[in-house]
Structures are given as C-alpha cells and as structure tokens.
Amino acid sequence: MKILAGNWKMNTTFEEGYNLIEALKNELSPERLGDVVVVLAPPVVQLTQAIDLLIDYPEMAVAAQNGHAKDSGAYTGEVSMAQLADAGADAVLIGHSERRQYFGETDQDVNAKVHAALNHELRPIVCVGEVLAERQSGDHLAIVEKQLRAAVAGVTPDLAENLVLAYEPVWAIGTGETATAAQAQEMHAHLRGVLRDLYGDLAQYLPILYGGSCKPSNGAELFAQPDVNGGLIGGASLVAADFIALVDQLQKA
Ligand code: PGA
C-alpha cells in the first residue's frame, strides 16, 4: 500500500480546509490515485468537516494529529482515541516530533497511544526520527530503532498489520532541508529490518512513509527508493497543487 498523508498541523480555517478538500476531490479521481491512499490530518476542530466531505471518497481517509491514550476522564483539553474513532476518524498520527519536542511526549506515551488507537480500530501512523545532534553522532540508526521498538512494544502480530510508520528526521521538518534519497533509504531499510525481526514476513507489507520537507521538487526521488512507501507531508500539503503533484509522483513510483 502506498500512502500520501497530509499533516496540516495548526493551520487552516474552516473555509480553507473546505476549499483544500474540495480541490483534492475535484482532481483526485480513483483512476488518478491508482494504488495511492490519501490521508488528511486536519486540526481536530475540522475533523468532522473532513469526514463529512469525504464520506463518498473511501480512497481518502481522515486522521487526527494526536489522541489521548485513556478512553475518557478528567483530562481537560484532551480528545481520546475512543472519541476520535466515534467521530469517524480512520487514523491518527502518534509521536510526531513536535508532540515529543513541545509537549514532552515520551516513548512510553507513544506506546500507550499506539495500543489505544489499535484497540479502537484507528490506524496509527507512528512517527520516529532523530534530531540533528543524533545524526551527527552517527548513532541515528540505533536511536530511531529504539524509538520504533518502544513505540510498538507489546503490539501483537495480528494487530501489527494495521501499523503505518513514518520516518521524519527532525532536522528536516519544516526547515527546507531534506534527507537525501540515500539517507532516507538507509533508515527505511533499517526500520524494515526491525519490523521483520518483530513481525516476520508481514514487515514487507507495512508502509514506511518519509516526512521532512518533502515537496514536488524532491518527492519523485524519495518515492523511488525501494523502502519508501509514501510520504507524510507538512507544508506542501497545504497547497493543493503541490499535494496533488506528490500524489502523481507516488502513484508513478
Ligand atoms: P514538513 O513537515 O513537510 O513541513 O517538513 C512534515 C511533518 O512534520 O510531518
């Protein structure tokens, strides 16, 4: 499965979100999408708008950007995985580096959220990635492997088939810096190996997305790598023409 996911982060008004989705619907026919599944992650207040607009477009799924691991309770300001599933979301981003950096999410939090999402049949898009100093230390493969193993600890093979992984080098997110295709492939192949160690043959079917300043000028090269199964797109997902160009590149890859 190939996936192009758009992470709108804390951007867009209701009207902008509406216009963006309508533009994608107008252009992205099932024929044009081919084997690409589009996942849109709008701000949580626009989740139901996106779900309603895409009700007749099963090839475009809706994800939340975060969710709480507990089903309900006194957690002011939070939205649970159970509530996201109840609202009709298909998927949820978990452990995005901005959640880890600015909101103190730990590997343990990420693991609890992965279990909660799977329990509620939300497809978890689990984000991992190293910061610049970690890459410069040369230990990036081991560091990201540790994040992945912690994130999926206790996830049994029957549930693991729903996992989606996103490798996002933190130094490449929103910076205009991109990992080279070779750097992305090296990490993706390593993560595929970890998944094979954990889940055997299933690993070859689990999508591993690349994220971090992925845009039409570099998408084709990244998507051409054998272990890159799609993208998690921030900035370029807010511009319909750029996101559509990336869909086309992924479809042809
Ligand atoms: P970017 O963000 O494409 O703007 O770098 C990617 C992400 O954070 O998911």
Short mmCIF file of C-alpha atoms and ligand atoms in Angstrom, two decimals:
data_model
loop_
_atom_site.label_atom_id
_atom_site.label_comp_id
_atom_site.label_asym_id
_atom_site.label_seq_id
_atom_site.Cartn_x
_atom_site.Cartn_y
_atom_site.Cartn_z
CA MET A 1 0.00 0.00 0.00
CA LYS A 2 1.24 3.49 -0.87
CA ILE A 3 0.14 6.34 1.38
CA LEU A 4 0.37 10.09 0.98
CA ALA A 5 -0.59 11.75 4.24
CA GLY A 6 -1.08 15.49 4.70
CA ASN A 7 -0.38 16.87 8.16
CA TRP A 8 -1.97 20.29 8.26
CA LYS A 9 -0.67 20.91 11.80
CA MET A 10 -2.21 24.03 13.46
CA ASN A 11 -3.11 25.64 10.14
CA THR A 12 -6.27 26.39 8.13
CA THR A 13 -9.61 27.99 8.90
CA PHE A 14 -12.83 26.04 8.32
CA GLU A 15 -13.13 27.67 4.91
CA GLU A 16 -9.52 26.97 3.92
CA GLY A 17 -9.91 23.36 4.99
CA TYR A 18 -13.11 23.05 2.99
CA ASN A 19 -11.50 24.56 -0.12
CA LEU A 20 -8.45 22.33 0.15
CA ILE A 21 -10.53 19.17 0.39
CA GLU A 22 -12.79 20.23 -2.47
CA ALA A 23 -9.74 20.92 -4.65
CA LEU A 24 -8.36 17.45 -3.89
CA LYS A 25 -11.72 15.80 -4.55
CA ASN A 26 -12.02 17.57 -7.92
CA GLU A 27 -8.62 16.38 -9.12
CA LEU A 28 -8.01 13.04 -7.46
CA SER A 29 -10.26 10.53 -9.17
CA PRO A 30 -9.85 6.87 -8.21
CA GLU A 31 -8.10 6.32 -11.58
CA ARG A 32 -5.60 9.07 -10.88
CA LEU A 33 -4.94 7.81 -7.35
CA GLY A 34 -4.33 4.26 -8.52
CA ASP A 35 -2.87 2.37 -5.56
CA VAL A 36 -2.24 5.56 -3.54
CA VAL A 37 -4.31 6.09 -0.41
CA VAL A 38 -4.57 9.74 0.66
CA VAL A 39 -4.81 10.51 4.37
CA LEU A 40 -5.65 14.03 5.53
CA ALA A 41 -4.92 15.18 9.07
CA PRO A 42 -6.71 18.50 9.65
CA PRO A 43 -6.85 20.28 13.00
CA VAL A 44 -9.17 18.39 15.35
CA VAL A 45 -11.95 21.02 15.18
CA GLN A 46 -12.21 20.33 11.44
CA LEU A 47 -12.14 16.57 11.70
CA THR A 48 -15.88 16.09 11.24
CA GLN A 49 -15.96 18.57 8.37
CA ALA A 50 -13.30 16.46 6.60
CA ILE A 51 -15.11 13.21 7.43
CA ASP A 52 -18.39 14.58 6.05
CA LEU A 53 -16.78 15.94 2.87
CA LEU A 54 -15.05 12.63 2.19
CA ILE A 55 -17.93 10.32 3.04
CA ASP A 56 -18.19 9.14 -0.59
CA TYR A 57 -14.41 9.01 -1.14
CA PRO A 58 -13.18 5.83 0.53
CA GLU A 59 -9.77 6.26 -1.10
CA MET A 60 -9.23 9.39 1.00
CA ALA A 61 -9.02 8.80 4.74
CA VAL A 62 -9.09 11.21 7.65
CA ALA A 63 -6.62 11.19 10.52
CA ALA A 64 -6.32 13.10 13.77
CA GLN A 65 -2.96 14.64 14.63
CA ASN A 66 -2.97 13.30 18.18
CA GLY A 67 -5.16 11.48 20.65
CA HIS A 68 -5.15 10.60 24.35
CA ALA A 69 -4.49 7.03 25.40
CA LYS A 70 -7.24 6.94 28.07
CA ASP A 71 -10.78 6.46 26.76
CA SER A 72 -12.40 9.13 28.95
CA GLY A 73 -11.95 11.05 32.16
CA ALA A 74 -10.75 14.28 33.72
CA TYR A 75 -8.17 15.32 31.13
CA THR A 76 -9.20 18.86 30.27
CA GLY A 77 -8.41 19.82 26.71
CA GLU A 78 -7.68 16.32 25.51
CA VAL A 79 -9.52 14.15 22.98
CA SER A 80 -9.37 10.38 23.34
CA MET A 81 -8.70 7.76 20.70
CA ALA A 82 -12.14 6.39 21.58
CA GLN A 83 -13.71 9.78 20.76
CA LEU A 84 -11.77 10.09 17.51
CA ALA A 85 -12.96 6.67 16.41
CA ASP A 86 -16.51 7.54 17.46
CA ALA A 87 -16.32 10.73 15.34
CA GLY A 88 -15.43 8.62 12.30
CA ALA A 89 -11.67 9.15 12.01
CA ASP A 90 -9.76 6.38 10.24
CA ALA A 91 -6.27 7.01 11.52
CA VAL A 92 -4.19 9.03 13.96
CA LEU A 93 -0.68 10.45 13.95
CA ILE A 94 1.23 9.32 17.01
CA GLY A 95 4.52 10.60 18.37
CA HIS A 96 5.10 13.37 15.86
CA SER A 97 8.38 15.05 16.75
CA GLU A 98 6.53 18.29 17.53
CA ARG A 99 4.49 16.38 20.13
CA ARG A 100 7.69 14.90 21.55
CA GLN A 101 9.59 18.22 21.49
CA TYR A 102 6.97 20.75 22.59
CA PHE A 103 4.57 18.61 24.63
CA GLY A 104 7.01 16.25 26.30
CA GLU A 105 5.68 13.01 24.81
CA THR A 106 7.87 10.09 25.77
CA ASP A 107 8.35 6.72 24.11
CA GLN A 108 6.07 5.29 26.83
CA ASP A 109 3.32 7.78 25.99
CA VAL A 110 3.68 6.89 22.34
CA ASN A 111 3.39 3.19 23.12
CA ALA A 112 0.24 3.72 25.21
CA LYS A 113 -1.31 5.75 22.37
CA VAL A 114 -0.45 3.08 19.80
CA HIS A 115 -2.25 0.46 21.90
CA ALA A 116 -5.25 2.74 22.45
CA ALA A 117 -5.51 3.52 18.73
CA LEU A 118 -5.34 -0.14 17.75
CA ASN A 119 -7.96 -1.03 20.38
CA HIS A 120 -10.32 1.45 18.75
CA GLU A 121 -9.51 0.40 15.17
CA LEU A 122 -7.78 3.66 14.36
CA ARG A 123 -4.77 3.09 12.13
CA PRO A 124 -1.75 4.50 13.97
CA ILE A 125 0.75 6.45 11.88
CA VAL A 126 3.72 6.18 14.21
CA CYS A 127 6.36 8.88 13.78
CA VAL A 128 10.02 8.35 14.60
CA GLY A 129 13.13 10.33 13.78
CA GLU A 130 16.42 11.65 15.10
CA VAL A 131 17.44 15.23 15.89
CA LEU A 132 20.46 16.78 14.20
CA ALA A 133 22.93 16.06 17.01
CA GLU A 134 21.90 12.41 16.97
CA ARG A 135 22.53 12.16 13.25
CA GLN A 136 25.86 13.90 13.61
CA SER A 137 26.80 11.43 16.35
CA GLY A 138 26.48 8.64 13.78
CA ASP A 139 24.12 6.69 16.06
CA HIS A 140 20.95 7.64 14.19
CA LEU A 141 20.06 4.12 13.11
CA ALA A 142 20.26 2.75 16.66
CA ILE A 143 18.42 5.75 18.12
CA VAL A 144 15.49 5.52 15.72
CA GLU A 145 15.38 1.73 16.08
CA LYS A 146 14.98 2.22 19.83
CA GLN A 147 12.07 4.63 19.26
CA LEU A 148 10.38 2.13 16.97
CA ARG A 149 10.81 -0.84 19.31
CA ALA A 150 9.47 1.23 22.23
CA ALA A 151 6.51 2.54 20.20
CA VAL A 152 5.28 -0.92 19.21
CA ALA A 153 6.21 -2.81 22.38
CA GLY A 154 3.50 -5.35 23.12
CA VAL A 155 1.78 -4.96 19.76
CA THR A 156 0.96 -8.50 18.65
CA PRO A 157 1.37 -9.62 15.03
CA ASP A 158 -2.41 -9.77 14.43
CA LEU A 159 -2.72 -6.08 15.34
CA ALA A 160 0.59 -5.07 13.77
CA GLU A 161 -0.85 -5.41 10.27
CA ASN A 162 -2.58 -2.07 10.87
CA LEU A 163 0.62 -0.17 11.64
CA VAL A 164 1.96 2.62 9.46
CA LEU A 165 5.39 4.02 10.21
CA ALA A 166 6.68 7.48 9.33
CA TYR A 167 10.38 8.28 9.43
CA GLU A 168 10.83 12.00 9.89
CA PRO A 169 14.34 13.27 10.56
CA VAL A 170 13.64 16.16 12.93
CA TRP A 171 16.32 18.30 11.29
CA ALA A 172 14.38 18.09 8.02
CA ILE A 173 10.92 19.05 9.31
CA GLY A 174 9.81 22.49 8.19
CA THR A 175 13.42 23.51 7.63
CA GLY A 176 13.65 23.13 3.87
CA GLU A 177 16.42 20.56 4.50
CA THR A 178 15.55 17.11 3.20
CA ALA A 179 17.25 13.85 3.83
CA THR A 180 18.85 12.68 0.62
CA ALA A 181 17.15 9.75 -1.05
CA ALA A 182 20.08 7.59 0.07
CA GLN A 183 19.76 8.72 3.70
CA ALA A 184 16.03 8.01 3.64
CA GLN A 185 16.51 4.58 2.07
CA GLU A 186 19.23 3.65 4.57
CA MET A 187 16.93 4.40 7.50
CA HIS A 188 13.82 2.87 5.91
CA ALA A 189 15.68 -0.35 5.13
CA HIS A 190 16.93 -0.46 8.71
CA LEU A 191 13.43 0.06 10.10
CA ARG A 192 12.06 -2.59 7.72
CA GLY A 193 14.64 -4.96 9.19
CA VAL A 194 13.47 -4.16 12.72
CA LEU A 195 9.86 -4.81 11.67
CA ARG A 196 10.95 -8.11 10.10
CA ASP A 197 12.63 -9.06 13.34
CA LEU A 198 9.40 -8.27 15.22
CA TYR A 199 6.76 -9.43 12.75
CA GLY A 200 8.41 -11.62 10.13
CA ASP A 201 7.07 -11.53 6.58
CA LEU A 202 4.38 -9.01 7.49
CA ALA A 203 7.15 -6.38 7.51
CA GLN A 204 7.28 -6.18 3.73
CA TYR A 205 3.64 -5.02 3.64
CA LEU A 206 3.85 -2.37 6.36
CA PRO A 207 4.03 1.12 4.83
CA ILE A 208 7.02 3.24 5.87
CA LEU A 209 6.48 6.90 4.93
CA TYR A 210 9.14 9.58 4.66
CA GLY A 211 8.49 13.04 6.10
CA GLY A 212 10.50 16.24 6.34
CA SER A 213 10.34 18.98 3.69
CA CYS A 214 9.05 16.50 1.13
CA LYS A 215 7.77 18.51 -1.86
CA PRO A 216 7.32 18.18 -5.62
CA SER A 217 10.99 19.04 -6.25
CA ASN A 218 12.23 16.01 -4.29
CA GLY A 219 9.24 13.67 -3.99
CA ALA A 220 9.89 11.55 -7.07
CA GLU A 221 13.44 10.71 -6.00
CA LEU A 222 12.40 9.84 -2.44
CA PHE A 223 9.42 7.74 -3.53
CA ALA A 224 11.61 5.82 -5.98
CA GLN A 225 13.51 4.25 -3.07
CA PRO A 226 12.51 0.64 -2.54
CA ASP A 227 11.66 1.01 1.15
CA VAL A 228 9.90 4.39 0.88
CA ASN A 229 6.17 3.63 0.57
CA GLY A 230 4.86 7.17 0.67
CA GLY A 231 5.11 10.50 2.42
CA LEU A 232 3.97 12.43 5.46
CA ILE A 233 3.70 15.95 4.13
CA GLY A 234 3.50 19.13 6.20
CA GLY A 235 3.96 22.44 4.39
CA ALA A 236 3.31 21.10 0.89
CA SER A 237 0.03 19.51 2.00
CA LEU A 238 -1.47 22.99 2.46
CA VAL A 239 -1.10 23.80 -1.24
CA ALA A 240 -3.48 21.66 -3.29
CA ALA A 241 -1.35 21.75 -6.46
CA ASP A 242 1.78 20.62 -4.58
CA PHE A 243 -0.02 17.83 -2.74
CA ILE A 244 -1.60 16.61 -5.99
CA ALA A 245 1.80 16.67 -7.70
CA LEU A 246 3.14 14.47 -4.89
CA VAL A 247 0.23 12.05 -5.31
CA ASP A 248 1.10 11.75 -9.01
CA GLN A 249 4.78 11.16 -8.21
CA LEU A 250 3.95 8.49 -5.67
CA GLN A 251 1.48 6.82 -7.99
CA LYS A 252 4.17 6.54 -10.69
CA ALA A 253 6.88 5.36 -8.29
P1 PGA B 1 7.17 19.42 6.56
O1 PGA B 1 6.51 18.65 7.80
O2 PGA B 1 6.77 18.68 5.31
O3 PGA B 1 6.59 20.81 6.62
O4 PGA B 1 8.65 19.40 6.78
C1 PGA B 1 6.43 17.25 7.80
C2 PGA B 1 5.83 16.79 9.10
O5 PGA B 1 6.15 17.36 10.15
O6 PGA B 1 5.01 15.85 9.13
#
